[in-house]
Amino acid sequence: MDRDAVVDAVALLQRAPVLAACRGGPTDRSTIAERAGVSRATAYRATNALTERGLLARGADGYRVTGFGRAVLTHVESFEEGMVGARRLAPVLARVDAPELVSNTHLFTDATVLTADPSAPYRIDQEIAGIVADTSREMVGVTTTFGSPTVMERTYEVIRSGVAVEWVLTRAAFEGVLDQYADGHGELMAMGTTATYLVEDPPLDVAIYDDTLVIPGYDGESGTVTAMATTEDPDAVAWARGVFEACRERADRLG
């Protein structure tokens, strides 16, 4: 990695609030300092540096962002969103090292993340079961393992109520479901509102319950969910639906 490029990038990140303060049009230094939350001296130095770099242009009525500056600001803000999302998802990312998730952490800046708590061992299961129970329209997803008895019981109840389901499973997950819930699965497979698919090596597990996205992180030894991210962000849900649809396209439908 180019050391000079890293130093330059850090400087741009530090001055991004000043650049953003000028985005609405020509802005004087007093207003820039107020909007950016910096001193007048800092605003003075930053506007000079950003003007020299061609990110700001100075006119009689103040500073404005150039096209180059607008492009840089877009990338800076995208980077910041990605970092915020990555920090929030850290417990999940510790268990889900999937490129598709790593490159889309910016979609999870407002996600809720739960981790396993020895003092409340069923906390995550109860949360998932609650989300499943509140589902009224559809459930779609990709999974490499099957849920706990509590989650599976709620899932079957919801499916029997008429909620549409499309699920992509690995062979191992499907065999696990059959082993534990053979009778129930056979009943649900016969319903016109369900569709099950088998696929090899899905990129990650995702589940969409109506408008809620769940990203589980499993313990490598026990297979239990030890971290979970949930969000209703429309862009995150749309991304997860794309992951599901891509897996479904290369999967084999059962029944």
Short mmCIF file of C-alpha atoms in Angstrom, two decimals:
data_model
loop_
_atom_site.label_atom_id
_atom_site.label_comp_id
_atom_site.label_asym_id
_atom_site.label_seq_id
_atom_site.Cartn_x
_atom_site.Cartn_y
_atom_site.Cartn_z
CA MET A 1 0.00 0.00 0.00
CA ASP A 2 1.27 3.47 -0.94
CA ARG A 3 2.13 5.27 2.31
CA ASP A 4 1.65 8.72 0.76
CA ALA A 5 -1.78 7.70 -0.51
CA VAL A 6 -2.73 6.54 3.01
CA VAL A 7 -1.59 9.83 4.55
CA ASP A 8 -3.53 11.74 1.89
CA ALA A 9 -6.68 9.67 2.52
CA VAL A 10 -6.45 10.27 6.28
CA ALA A 11 -6.15 14.02 5.69
CA LEU A 12 -9.23 13.96 3.46
CA LEU A 13 -11.21 12.06 6.09
CA GLN A 14 -10.25 14.63 8.71
CA ARG A 15 -11.33 17.51 6.46
CA ALA A 16 -14.48 15.85 5.14
CA PRO A 17 -16.78 17.80 7.54
CA VAL A 18 -15.43 21.06 6.09
CA LEU A 19 -15.97 19.80 2.56
CA ALA A 20 -19.50 18.67 3.42
CA ALA A 21 -20.27 22.07 4.96
CA CYS A 22 -19.90 23.64 1.51
CA ARG A 23 -22.09 21.17 -0.33
CA GLY A 24 -25.20 23.36 -0.37
CA GLY A 25 -23.55 26.16 -2.32
CA PRO A 26 -21.10 29.02 -1.73
CA THR A 27 -20.38 29.20 2.00
CA ASP A 28 -18.32 31.65 4.07
CA ARG A 29 -15.74 30.48 6.59
CA SER A 30 -17.80 31.40 9.66
CA THR A 31 -20.67 29.22 8.44
CA ILE A 32 -18.26 26.44 7.48
CA ALA A 33 -16.75 26.43 10.98
CA GLU A 34 -20.23 26.30 12.55
CA ARG A 35 -21.53 23.53 10.29
CA ALA A 36 -18.37 21.43 10.58
CA GLY A 37 -18.06 21.94 14.33
CA VAL A 38 -14.49 23.24 14.09
CA SER A 39 -12.69 26.44 15.04
CA ARG A 40 -12.26 29.34 12.62
CA ALA A 41 -8.53 28.58 12.48
CA THR A 42 -9.20 24.94 11.53
CA ALA A 43 -11.73 26.05 8.89
CA TYR A 44 -9.17 28.49 7.50
CA ARG A 45 -6.46 25.84 7.16
CA ALA A 46 -8.85 23.22 5.78
CA THR A 47 -10.44 25.46 3.14
CA ASN A 48 -6.99 26.54 1.96
CA ALA A 49 -5.81 22.93 1.69
CA LEU A 50 -8.98 21.73 -0.02
CA THR A 51 -8.87 24.63 -2.47
CA GLU A 52 -5.24 23.86 -3.33
CA ARG A 53 -6.24 20.25 -3.99
CA GLY A 54 -9.10 21.33 -6.26
CA LEU A 55 -11.88 19.99 -4.02
CA LEU A 56 -13.17 23.47 -3.18
CA ALA A 57 -13.38 26.59 -5.33
CA ARG A 58 -13.31 30.06 -3.80
CA GLY A 59 -15.55 32.82 -5.07
CA ALA A 60 -16.66 36.26 -3.94
CA ASP A 61 -19.51 34.77 -1.90
CA GLY A 62 -17.58 31.87 -0.33
CA TYR A 63 -16.46 28.33 -1.01
CA ARG A 64 -18.28 25.74 -3.08
CA VAL A 65 -17.60 22.05 -3.70
CA THR A 66 -16.15 21.24 -7.12
CA GLY A 67 -17.11 18.18 -9.16
CA PHE A 68 -13.91 16.52 -8.00
CA GLY A 69 -14.72 17.45 -4.41
CA ARG A 70 -18.23 16.07 -4.71
CA ALA A 71 -16.88 12.75 -6.01
CA VAL A 72 -14.35 12.55 -3.17
CA LEU A 73 -17.00 13.44 -0.59
CA THR A 74 -19.26 10.67 -1.90
CA HIS A 75 -16.48 8.12 -1.49
CA VAL A 76 -15.54 9.44 1.96
CA GLU A 77 -19.12 9.19 3.19
CA SER A 78 -19.46 5.70 1.71
CA PHE A 79 -16.27 4.68 3.53
CA GLU A 80 -17.54 6.13 6.79
CA GLU A 81 -20.87 4.30 6.45
CA GLY A 82 -19.01 1.07 5.73
CA MET A 83 -16.87 1.53 8.83
CA VAL A 84 -19.90 2.29 11.03
CA GLY A 85 -21.67 -0.79 9.68
CA ALA A 86 -18.57 -2.96 10.13
CA ARG A 87 -18.18 -1.91 13.76
CA ARG A 88 -21.85 -2.61 14.42
CA LEU A 89 -21.64 -6.02 12.71
CA ALA A 90 -18.35 -7.01 14.38
CA PRO A 91 -19.86 -9.87 16.47
CA VAL A 92 -21.55 -11.30 13.38
CA LEU A 93 -18.51 -10.80 11.14
CA ALA A 94 -16.46 -12.76 13.68
CA ARG A 95 -18.60 -15.77 12.72
CA VAL A 96 -19.57 -14.91 9.11
CA ASP A 97 -16.52 -14.20 6.97
CA ALA A 98 -18.48 -13.82 3.73
CA PRO A 99 -17.28 -11.38 1.02
CA GLU A 100 -20.89 -10.51 0.18
CA LEU A 101 -21.47 -9.28 3.74
CA VAL A 102 -18.04 -7.71 4.19
CA SER A 103 -18.50 -5.55 1.09
CA ASN A 104 -21.98 -4.40 2.14
CA THR A 105 -21.51 -3.36 5.75
CA HIS A 106 -22.67 0.16 4.81
CA LEU A 107 -26.21 -1.27 4.69
CA PHE A 108 -26.11 -2.11 8.40
CA THR A 109 -25.35 1.21 10.09
CA ASP A 110 -28.67 1.02 11.98
CA ALA A 111 -28.80 -2.75 12.48
CA THR A 112 -29.59 -4.30 15.85
CA VAL A 113 -27.02 -6.89 16.89
CA LEU A 114 -27.51 -9.49 19.60
CA THR A 115 -24.85 -11.82 20.97
CA ALA A 116 -25.09 -14.93 23.10
CA ASP A 117 -25.31 -14.14 26.80
CA PRO A 118 -24.61 -16.89 29.37
CA SER A 119 -27.07 -15.20 31.74
CA ALA A 120 -29.81 -15.38 29.08
CA PRO A 121 -28.95 -18.45 26.95
CA TYR A 122 -32.23 -18.42 24.99
CA ARG A 123 -32.25 -14.71 24.22
CA ILE A 124 -31.39 -15.02 20.52
CA ASP A 125 -33.71 -17.99 19.95
CA GLN A 126 -36.55 -16.08 21.56
CA GLU A 127 -35.87 -13.03 19.44
CA ILE A 128 -35.87 -15.07 16.22
CA ALA A 129 -39.01 -16.94 17.28
CA GLY A 130 -40.71 -13.60 17.93
CA ILE A 131 -39.78 -12.29 14.48
CA VAL A 132 -41.05 -15.50 12.88
CA ALA A 133 -44.31 -15.36 14.85
CA ASP A 134 -44.97 -11.80 13.66
CA THR A 135 -44.57 -12.75 9.99
CA SER A 136 -47.79 -12.38 8.01
CA ARG A 137 -46.82 -12.35 4.31
CA GLU A 138 -43.66 -14.21 3.38
CA MET A 139 -40.52 -15.92 4.54
CA VAL A 140 -37.58 -16.34 2.18
CA GLY A 141 -34.01 -17.24 2.92
CA VAL A 142 -30.86 -19.28 2.60
CA THR A 143 -29.57 -21.49 5.38
CA THR A 144 -26.78 -23.93 6.08
CA THR A 145 -28.34 -25.27 9.28
CA PHE A 146 -31.78 -25.71 10.77
CA GLY A 147 -33.19 -23.71 13.66
CA SER A 148 -33.76 -24.63 17.27
CA PRO A 149 -36.94 -26.53 18.21
CA THR A 150 -38.54 -23.27 19.37
CA VAL A 151 -37.82 -21.48 16.10
CA MET A 152 -38.90 -24.47 14.00
CA GLU A 153 -42.16 -24.79 15.94
CA ARG A 154 -42.98 -21.12 15.34
CA THR A 155 -41.99 -21.46 11.69
CA TYR A 156 -44.33 -24.38 11.10
CA GLU A 157 -47.17 -22.56 12.84
CA VAL A 158 -46.72 -19.52 10.61
CA ILE A 159 -46.47 -21.61 7.44
CA ARG A 160 -49.66 -23.46 8.33
CA SER A 161 -51.40 -20.08 8.62
CA GLY A 162 -50.77 -19.52 4.90
CA VAL A 163 -47.60 -17.43 4.84
CA ALA A 164 -45.67 -17.96 1.59
CA VAL A 165 -42.27 -19.59 2.02
CA GLU A 166 -39.30 -20.07 -0.30
CA TRP A 167 -36.20 -21.50 1.31
CA VAL A 168 -32.83 -22.53 -0.09
CA LEU A 169 -30.95 -25.11 2.01
CA THR A 170 -27.75 -27.06 1.79
CA ARG A 171 -28.06 -30.83 1.61
CA ALA A 172 -26.80 -31.15 5.19
CA ALA A 173 -29.36 -28.64 6.49
CA PHE A 174 -32.17 -30.36 4.60
CA GLU A 175 -31.21 -33.77 5.98
CA GLY A 176 -31.09 -32.30 9.46
CA VAL A 177 -34.63 -30.96 9.06
CA LEU A 178 -35.85 -34.33 7.82
CA ASP A 179 -34.15 -36.12 10.68
CA GLN A 180 -35.73 -33.91 13.33
CA TYR A 181 -39.01 -32.83 11.74
CA ALA A 182 -39.83 -35.38 9.03
CA ASP A 183 -43.60 -35.46 9.54
CA GLY A 184 -43.97 -31.70 9.77
CA HIS A 185 -41.78 -31.06 6.78
CA GLY A 186 -43.68 -33.54 4.64
CA GLU A 187 -46.94 -31.83 5.52
CA LEU A 188 -45.59 -28.39 4.65
CA MET A 189 -44.00 -29.56 1.40
CA ALA A 190 -47.47 -30.58 0.21
CA MET A 191 -48.81 -27.06 0.65
CA GLY A 192 -49.04 -24.80 -2.38
CA THR A 193 -47.48 -21.87 -0.53
CA THR A 194 -44.09 -23.49 0.08
CA ALA A 195 -41.03 -24.12 -2.06
CA THR A 196 -37.77 -25.73 -0.99
CA TYR A 197 -34.51 -25.72 -2.92
CA LEU A 198 -31.14 -27.42 -2.46
CA VAL A 199 -27.86 -25.66 -3.25
CA GLU A 200 -24.17 -26.23 -2.66
CA ASP A 201 -21.96 -23.68 -0.88
CA PRO A 202 -24.23 -20.67 -0.39
CA PRO A 203 -22.27 -17.48 0.35
CA LEU A 204 -23.98 -16.85 3.70
CA ASP A 205 -27.19 -17.37 5.63
CA VAL A 206 -29.91 -14.76 5.20
CA ALA A 207 -33.57 -14.74 6.19
CA ILE A 208 -36.29 -12.22 5.32
CA TYR A 209 -39.49 -12.22 7.36
CA ASP A 210 -41.85 -9.73 5.70
CA ASP A 211 -39.72 -6.56 5.88
CA THR A 212 -37.21 -7.73 8.48
CA LEU A 213 -33.79 -9.09 7.53
CA VAL A 214 -31.96 -11.49 9.84
CA ILE A 215 -28.28 -12.37 9.44
CA PRO A 216 -27.32 -15.18 11.85
CA GLY A 217 -23.84 -16.06 12.97
CA TYR A 218 -23.39 -19.68 14.03
CA ASP A 219 -20.95 -21.22 16.47
CA GLY A 220 -18.64 -23.46 14.45
CA GLU A 221 -18.85 -26.38 16.89
CA SER A 222 -22.40 -26.40 18.25
CA GLY A 223 -24.16 -24.90 15.24
CA THR A 224 -26.19 -22.61 17.50
CA VAL A 225 -26.77 -18.95 16.68
CA THR A 226 -24.38 -16.95 18.85
CA ALA A 227 -24.73 -13.58 17.12
CA MET A 228 -27.48 -12.06 15.02
CA ALA A 229 -28.06 -8.84 13.11
CA THR A 230 -31.54 -7.59 12.25
CA THR A 231 -32.61 -4.60 10.20
CA GLU A 232 -35.59 -3.27 8.30
CA ASP A 233 -33.50 -0.99 6.10
CA PRO A 234 -35.05 -1.34 2.61
CA ASP A 235 -31.65 -1.36 0.88
CA ALA A 236 -30.34 -4.09 3.19
CA VAL A 237 -33.49 -6.17 2.64
CA ALA A 238 -33.20 -5.71 -1.14
CA TRP A 239 -29.54 -6.79 -1.03
CA ALA A 240 -30.43 -9.92 0.96
CA ARG A 241 -33.23 -10.72 -1.45
CA GLY A 242 -30.67 -10.56 -4.25
CA VAL A 243 -28.46 -13.05 -2.37
CA PHE A 244 -31.46 -15.36 -1.97
CA GLU A 245 -32.51 -15.06 -5.62
CA ALA A 246 -28.97 -15.74 -6.87
CA CYS A 247 -28.85 -18.92 -4.77
CA ARG A 248 -32.32 -19.96 -5.90
CA GLU A 249 -31.32 -19.60 -9.57
CA ARG A 250 -28.59 -22.23 -9.24
CA ALA A 251 -30.47 -24.48 -6.83
CA ASP A 252 -32.57 -27.59 -7.49
CA ARG A 253 -36.18 -27.37 -6.42
CA LEU A 254 -37.56 -30.26 -4.40
CA GLY A 255 -40.94 -31.83 -4.96
#
